[in-house]
mmCIF file of C-alpha atoms in Angstrom:
data_model
loop_
_atom_site.group_PDB
_atom_site.id
_atom_site.type_symbol
_atom_site.label_atom_id
_atom_site.label_comp_id
_atom_site.label_asym_id
_atom_site.label_seq_id
_atom_site.Cartn_x
_atom_site.Cartn_y
_atom_site.Cartn_z
ATOM 1 C CA MET A 186 25.045 18.249 -10.711
ATOM 2 C CA ASN A 187 27.962 15.953 -10.007
ATOM 3 C CA SER A 188 30.957 16.103 -7.701
ATOM 4 C CA GLN A 189 34.529 15.825 -8.953
ATOM 5 C CA ASN A 190 37.841 15.714 -7.124
ATOM 6 C CA GLY A 191 40.678 17.154 -9.151
ATOM 7 C CA PHE A 192 44.056 18.850 -9.196
ATOM 8 C CA LEU A 193 44.105 22.398 -10.555
ATOM 9 C CA LEU A 194 46.635 22.601 -13.392
ATOM 10 C CA SER A 195 46.016 26.105 -14.721
ATOM 11 C CA PHE A 196 43.466 28.910 -14.713
ATOM 12 C CA ILE A 197 42.802 31.912 -16.935
ATOM 13 C CA LYS A 198 40.855 35.016 -15.963
ATOM 14 C CA TYR A 199 37.817 35.467 -18.210
ATOM 15 C CA GLY A 200 36.243 38.897 -18.330
ATOM 16 C CA GLU A 201 36.136 40.909 -15.106
ATOM 17 C CA ASN A 202 35.162 38.282 -12.540
ATOM 18 C CA ASP A 203 35.174 34.821 -14.077
ATOM 19 C CA ALA A 204 37.798 32.162 -14.800
ATOM 20 C CA VAL A 205 38.388 29.090 -16.957
ATOM 21 C CA LEU A 206 40.027 26.222 -15.079
ATOM 22 C CA HIS A 207 42.017 23.283 -16.433
ATOM 23 C CA CYS A 208 42.025 20.343 -14.036
ATOM 24 C CA PHE A 209 42.939 16.682 -13.896
ATOM 25 C CA THR A 210 40.087 14.892 -12.169
ATOM 26 C CA GLU A 211 39.883 11.521 -10.502
ATOM 27 C CA GLU A 212 36.868 10.225 -12.426
ATOM 28 C CA GLU A 213 36.974 12.015 -15.787
ATOM 29 C CA GLY A 214 40.627 12.849 -16.434
ATOM 30 C CA PHE A 215 41.479 16.230 -17.959
ATOM 31 C CA GLN A 216 38.581 18.679 -17.709
ATOM 32 C CA THR A 217 37.934 22.349 -18.470
ATOM 33 C CA TYR A 218 35.518 24.173 -16.156
ATOM 34 C CA PHE A 219 33.968 27.643 -16.169
ATOM 35 C CA LEU A 220 33.980 29.345 -12.769
ATOM 36 C CA LYS A 221 31.726 32.380 -12.427
ATOM 37 C CA GLY A 222 32.396 35.294 -10.067
ATOM 38 C CA ILE A 223 35.662 34.042 -8.570
ATOM 39 C CA TYR A 224 37.372 37.426 -9.040
ATOM 40 C CA SER A 225 34.570 39.518 -7.539
ATOM 41 C CA LYS A 226 35.620 41.586 -4.518
ATOM 42 C CA LYS A 227 33.449 39.629 -2.099
ATOM 43 C CA ASN A 228 34.736 36.196 -3.173
ATOM 44 C CA LYS A 229 37.366 34.959 -0.738
ATOM 45 C CA LYS A 230 37.944 31.669 -2.525
ATOM 46 C CA LYS A 231 40.222 33.031 -5.236
ATOM 47 C CA ALA A 232 43.087 32.319 -2.837
ATOM 48 C CA LEU A 233 42.382 28.607 -3.420
ATOM 49 C CA LEU A 234 43.324 28.950 -7.090
ATOM 50 C CA GLN A 235 46.868 27.671 -6.649
ATOM 51 C CA PRO A 236 48.561 25.204 -9.019
ATOM 52 C CA LEU A 237 48.158 21.561 -7.931
ATOM 53 C CA ASN A 238 45.720 22.370 -5.142
ATOM 54 C CA LYS A 239 43.436 19.358 -4.743
ATOM 55 C CA LEU A 240 39.854 20.573 -4.971
ATOM 56 C CA ASN A 241 36.324 19.204 -4.951
ATOM 57 C CA PHE A 242 34.103 20.720 -7.641
ATOM 58 C CA SER A 243 30.313 20.746 -7.817
ATOM 59 C CA VAL A 244 29.804 20.680 -11.580
ATOM 60 C CA ASN A 245 26.600 21.717 -13.349
ATOM 61 C CA PRO A 246 25.373 19.784 -16.399
ATOM 62 C CA VAL A 247 26.605 21.031 -19.776
ATOM 63 C CA ARG A 248 24.123 22.988 -21.873
ATOM 64 C CA GLY A 249 24.560 22.856 -25.630
ATOM 65 C CA ASN A 250 28.184 23.101 -26.734
ATOM 66 C CA GLY A 251 29.370 25.005 -23.672
ATOM 67 C CA ILE A 252 31.883 23.851 -21.094
ATOM 68 C CA PRO A 253 30.798 22.561 -17.676
ATOM 69 C CA SER A 254 30.380 25.256 -15.044
ATOM 70 C CA VAL A 255 31.292 25.004 -11.364
ATOM 71 C CA SER A 256 28.668 26.101 -8.838
ATOM 72 C CA LYS A 257 31.023 25.758 -5.858
ATOM 73 C CA PHE A 258 34.367 24.258 -4.944
ATOM 74 C CA GLU A 259 36.220 23.330 -1.761
ATOM 75 C CA LEU A 260 39.829 22.646 -0.868
ATOM 76 C CA ILE A 261 40.513 18.971 -0.165
ATOM 77 C CA LYS A 262 44.250 19.072 0.283
ATOM 78 C CA HIS A 263 46.507 22.090 0.600
ATOM 79 C CA HIS A 264 50.171 21.358 -0.070
ATOM 80 C CA ASP A 265 51.344 24.072 2.370
ATOM 81 C CA ILE A 266 54.509 25.008 0.478
ATOM 82 C CA ASP A 267 53.584 28.554 -0.515
ATOM 83 C CA THR A 268 56.422 30.106 1.526
ATOM 84 C CA ASP A 269 59.075 27.771 0.093
ATOM 85 C CA ILE A 270 60.430 29.437 -3.048
ATOM 86 C CA LYS A 271 62.011 26.265 -4.428
ATOM 87 C CA ALA A 272 58.928 24.133 -3.816
ATOM 88 C CA SER A 273 56.627 26.792 -5.288
ATOM 89 C CA ALA A 274 58.765 26.920 -8.438
ATOM 90 C CA VAL A 275 58.583 23.120 -8.701
ATOM 91 C CA VAL A 276 54.784 23.142 -8.324
ATOM 92 C CA PHE A 277 54.445 25.806 -11.011
ATOM 93 C CA PHE A 278 56.714 23.846 -13.365
ATOM 94 C CA ILE A 279 54.951 20.508 -12.831
ATOM 95 C CA SER A 280 51.454 22.014 -13.196
ATOM 96 C CA ASP A 281 52.618 23.681 -16.427
ATOM 97 C CA PHE A 282 54.059 20.359 -17.581
ATOM 98 C CA LEU A 283 50.941 18.339 -16.745
ATOM 99 C CA ASN A 284 48.639 20.918 -18.309
ATOM 100 C CA GLN A 285 50.337 20.102 -21.597
ATOM 101 C CA ILE A 286 50.860 16.347 -21.492
ATOM 102 C CA LEU A 287 47.508 15.419 -19.891
ATOM 103 C CA LYS A 288 45.226 17.551 -22.081
ATOM 104 C CA HIS A 289 43.964 14.470 -23.962
ATOM 105 C CA GLU A 290 44.112 12.087 -20.997
ATOM 106 C CA ASN A 291 40.932 10.358 -19.857
ATOM 107 C CA LYS A 292 40.410 8.817 -16.420
ATOM 108 C CA ASN A 293 43.734 7.507 -15.152
ATOM 109 C CA LEU A 294 43.827 6.661 -11.459
ATOM 110 C CA SER A 295 47.538 5.813 -11.606
ATOM 111 C CA ILE A 296 48.439 9.318 -12.759
ATOM 112 C CA PHE A 297 45.984 10.878 -10.302
ATOM 113 C CA GLY A 298 47.546 8.936 -7.421
ATOM 114 C CA SER A 299 51.061 9.736 -8.596
ATOM 115 C CA ILE A 300 50.341 13.483 -8.387
ATOM 116 C CA ASP A 301 49.274 12.983 -4.765
ATOM 117 C CA GLN A 302 52.471 11.074 -4.028
ATOM 118 C CA PHE A 303 54.635 13.691 -5.736
ATOM 119 C CA ILE A 304 53.126 16.496 -3.630
ATOM 120 C CA ASP A 305 53.767 14.507 -0.443
ATOM 121 C CA GLU A 306 57.405 14.027 -1.492
ATOM 122 C CA LEU A 307 57.861 17.714 -2.311
ATOM 123 C CA THR A 308 56.333 18.721 1.029
ATOM 124 C CA ALA A 309 58.864 16.470 2.818
ATOM 125 C CA PRO A 310 60.818 18.394 1.269
ATOM 126 C CA ASN A 311 62.370 16.331 -1.524
ATOM 127 C CA TYR A 312 63.763 18.869 -4.005
ATOM 128 C CA GLN A 313 64.488 16.248 -6.642
ATOM 129 C CA SER A 314 60.952 14.847 -6.542
ATOM 130 C CA HIS A 315 59.850 16.644 -9.723
ATOM 131 C CA LEU A 316 62.565 14.882 -11.714
ATOM 132 C CA LEU A 317 61.511 11.457 -10.501
ATOM 133 C CA PHE A 318 57.836 12.303 -10.893
ATOM 134 C CA LEU A 319 58.398 12.991 -14.598
ATOM 135 C CA LEU A 320 60.024 9.580 -14.862
ATOM 136 C CA SER A 321 57.107 7.958 -13.031
ATOM 137 C CA VAL A 322 54.673 9.464 -15.564
ATOM 138 C CA LEU A 323 56.658 7.848 -18.378
ATOM 139 C CA LYS A 324 56.325 4.501 -16.591
ATOM 140 C CA ILE A 325 52.568 4.923 -16.163
ATOM 141 C CA GLN A 326 52.193 5.918 -19.825
ATOM 142 C CA GLY A 327 54.067 2.794 -20.875
ATOM 143 C CA VAL A 328 56.898 4.607 -22.673
ATOM 144 C CA ALA A 329 59.674 4.350 -20.077
ATOM 145 C CA PRO A 330 62.976 2.821 -21.229
ATOM 146 C CA LEU A 331 63.331 -0.954 -21.382
ATOM 147 C CA LEU A 332 66.077 -2.323 -19.155
ATOM 148 C CA SER A 333 68.928 -4.215 -20.824
ATOM 149 C CA GLU A 334 72.657 -4.799 -20.337
ATOM 150 C CA GLY A 335 74.024 -1.653 -22.006
ATOM 151 C CA LYS A 336 75.460 1.265 -20.006
ATOM 152 C CA TYR A 337 74.080 4.057 -22.194
ATOM 153 C CA LEU A 338 70.439 4.978 -22.636
ATOM 154 C CA ASP A 339 69.381 5.712 -26.204
ATOM 155 C CA PRO A 340 66.520 8.227 -25.771
ATOM 156 C CA GLU A 341 65.140 7.677 -29.260
ATOM 157 C CA THR A 342 64.731 3.906 -29.025
ATOM 158 C CA GLY A 343 64.128 3.792 -25.254
ATOM 159 C CA THR A 344 66.741 1.046 -24.819
ATOM 160 C CA PHE A 345 70.192 0.763 -23.254
ATOM 161 C CA SER A 346 73.132 0.244 -25.602
ATOM 162 C CA THR A 347 76.840 -0.516 -25.303
ATOM 163 C CA GLY A 348 77.879 2.857 -26.700
ATOM 164 C CA PRO A 349 76.622 6.443 -26.225
ATOM 165 C CA ALA A 350 73.767 7.401 -28.555
ATOM 166 C CA HIS A 351 73.163 10.994 -27.382
ATOM 167 C CA GLN A 352 75.465 13.592 -25.843
ATOM 168 C CA LEU A 353 73.225 14.087 -22.784
ATOM 169 C CA PHE A 354 73.035 10.381 -22.033
ATOM 170 C CA GLY A 355 76.499 9.593 -20.752
ATOM 171 C CA GLU A 356 77.229 6.771 -18.325
ATOM 172 C CA GLU A 357 76.357 8.790 -15.191
ATOM 173 C CA ILE A 358 72.978 10.092 -16.403
ATOM 174 C CA SER A 359 72.084 6.719 -17.912
ATOM 175 C CA ALA A 360 72.894 5.039 -14.574
ATOM 176 C CA ILE A 361 70.431 7.347 -12.767
ATOM 177 C CA TRP A 362 67.699 6.383 -15.242
ATOM 178 C CA ARG A 363 68.479 2.697 -14.689
ATOM 179 C CA ASN A 364 68.588 2.984 -10.884
ATOM 180 C CA ALA A 365 65.293 4.879 -10.771
ATOM 181 C CA LEU A 366 63.565 2.418 -13.099
ATOM 182 C CA MET A 367 64.736 -0.504 -10.978
ATOM 183 C CA ALA A 368 64.035 1.071 -7.581
ATOM 184 C CA GLU A 369 61.226 -0.255 -5.405
ATOM 185 C CA ASN A 370 60.682 3.331 -4.243
ATOM 186 C CA LEU A 371 61.509 5.544 -7.214
ATOM 187 C CA TYR A 372 61.694 8.652 -5.002
ATOM 188 C CA ALA A 373 64.557 7.155 -2.967
ATOM 189 C CA THR A 374 66.838 7.484 -6.006
ATOM 190 C CA LYS A 375 69.715 9.884 -5.283
ATOM 191 C CA ILE A 376 70.517 12.563 -7.847
ATOM 192 C CA HIS A 377 73.416 14.808 -6.877
ATOM 193 C CA SER A 378 72.550 18.502 -7.076
ATOM 194 C CA SER A 379 75.406 19.081 -9.545
ATOM 195 C CA ILE A 380 73.773 16.925 -12.229
ATOM 196 C CA ARG A 381 70.078 17.614 -11.650
ATOM 197 C CA LYS A 382 69.996 20.138 -14.494
ATOM 198 C CA ASP A 383 71.542 17.598 -16.884
ATOM 199 C CA PHE A 384 69.099 14.932 -15.706
ATOM 200 C CA LEU A 385 66.153 17.279 -16.279
ATOM 201 C CA ASP A 386 67.491 18.059 -19.757
ATOM 202 C CA SER A 387 67.697 14.323 -20.449
ATOM 203 C CA LEU A 388 64.055 13.903 -19.361
ATOM 204 C CA LEU A 389 62.951 16.658 -21.731
ATOM 205 C CA VAL A 390 64.816 15.028 -24.614
ATOM 206 C CA TYR A 391 63.169 11.690 -23.834
ATOM 207 C CA TYR A 392 59.708 13.292 -23.668
ATOM 208 C CA HIS A 393 60.383 14.914 -27.037
ATOM 209 C CA TYR A 394 60.922 11.480 -28.590
ATOM 210 C CA HIS A 395 58.072 9.635 -26.883
ATOM 211 C CA ILE A 396 55.222 12.094 -26.149
ATOM 212 C CA THR A 397 53.348 13.360 -29.219
ATOM 213 C CA ASP A 398 53.546 17.142 -29.839
ATOM 214 C CA PHE A 399 55.609 17.676 -26.692
ATOM 215 C CA LYS A 400 56.854 21.235 -26.173
ATOM 216 C CA ILE A 401 59.310 22.534 -23.585
ATOM 217 C CA PRO A 402 57.253 24.160 -20.771
ATOM 218 C CA ALA A 403 57.575 27.939 -20.638
ATOM 219 C CA SER A 404 58.325 27.678 -16.903
ATOM 220 C CA LEU A 405 61.553 25.708 -17.486
ATOM 221 C CA GLU A 406 63.676 28.835 -17.298
ATOM 222 C CA ILE A 407 62.263 29.725 -13.878
ATOM 223 C CA ILE A 408 63.037 26.365 -12.345
ATOM 224 C CA GLN A 409 66.531 26.356 -13.813
ATOM 225 C CA GLN A 410 67.242 29.732 -12.244
ATOM 226 C CA ILE A 411 65.910 28.653 -8.833
ATOM 227 C CA PHE A 412 68.070 25.528 -8.751
ATOM 228 C CA GLU A 413 71.301 27.021 -10.114
#
């Protein structure tokens, strides 16, 4: 049996009482765990199954071709934003996002630490933190844009050019990308509420070009409605 700290990204009910968990762990990256009996009437821990909760798992050894099973788990860090509708929508969106883009990711302490930092920012509350977090992941993955003299970001090449290369990447949006990439504290970057939707759209376009098999998260519509 080994112990793993990890962020819960998604969970699916399996049968009457069990669940399959997808997590991003500190030591082993993306992991799938089987959790027995979590939905039984006597089990009070199902309330801990919240997206991006930071949990400690006691994991049993794998037998045959099965997936690792969890004998017990404890809450390490609760983000305490359940009553904040905007923050809850952001958490759901980011967990949905990470569940897709990290599914082949091995141990990556930079990404693990960045999730912690993002949750702290959201709790503050910083309602633009999810936008800047997505940019920080691009930086960690080594596919963020390269800074140059141009005013317009070309999302396909990941470089700045002298003329617009994409309709979403006008001078204002491109300037936000540049400012965030240059900032000592990325989360201090100011994004006016009136252009946050356009900035998010620009992030999704960039991910499409630079992250293999990227698909728009199903939860995008929810977060767009919350922040209208």
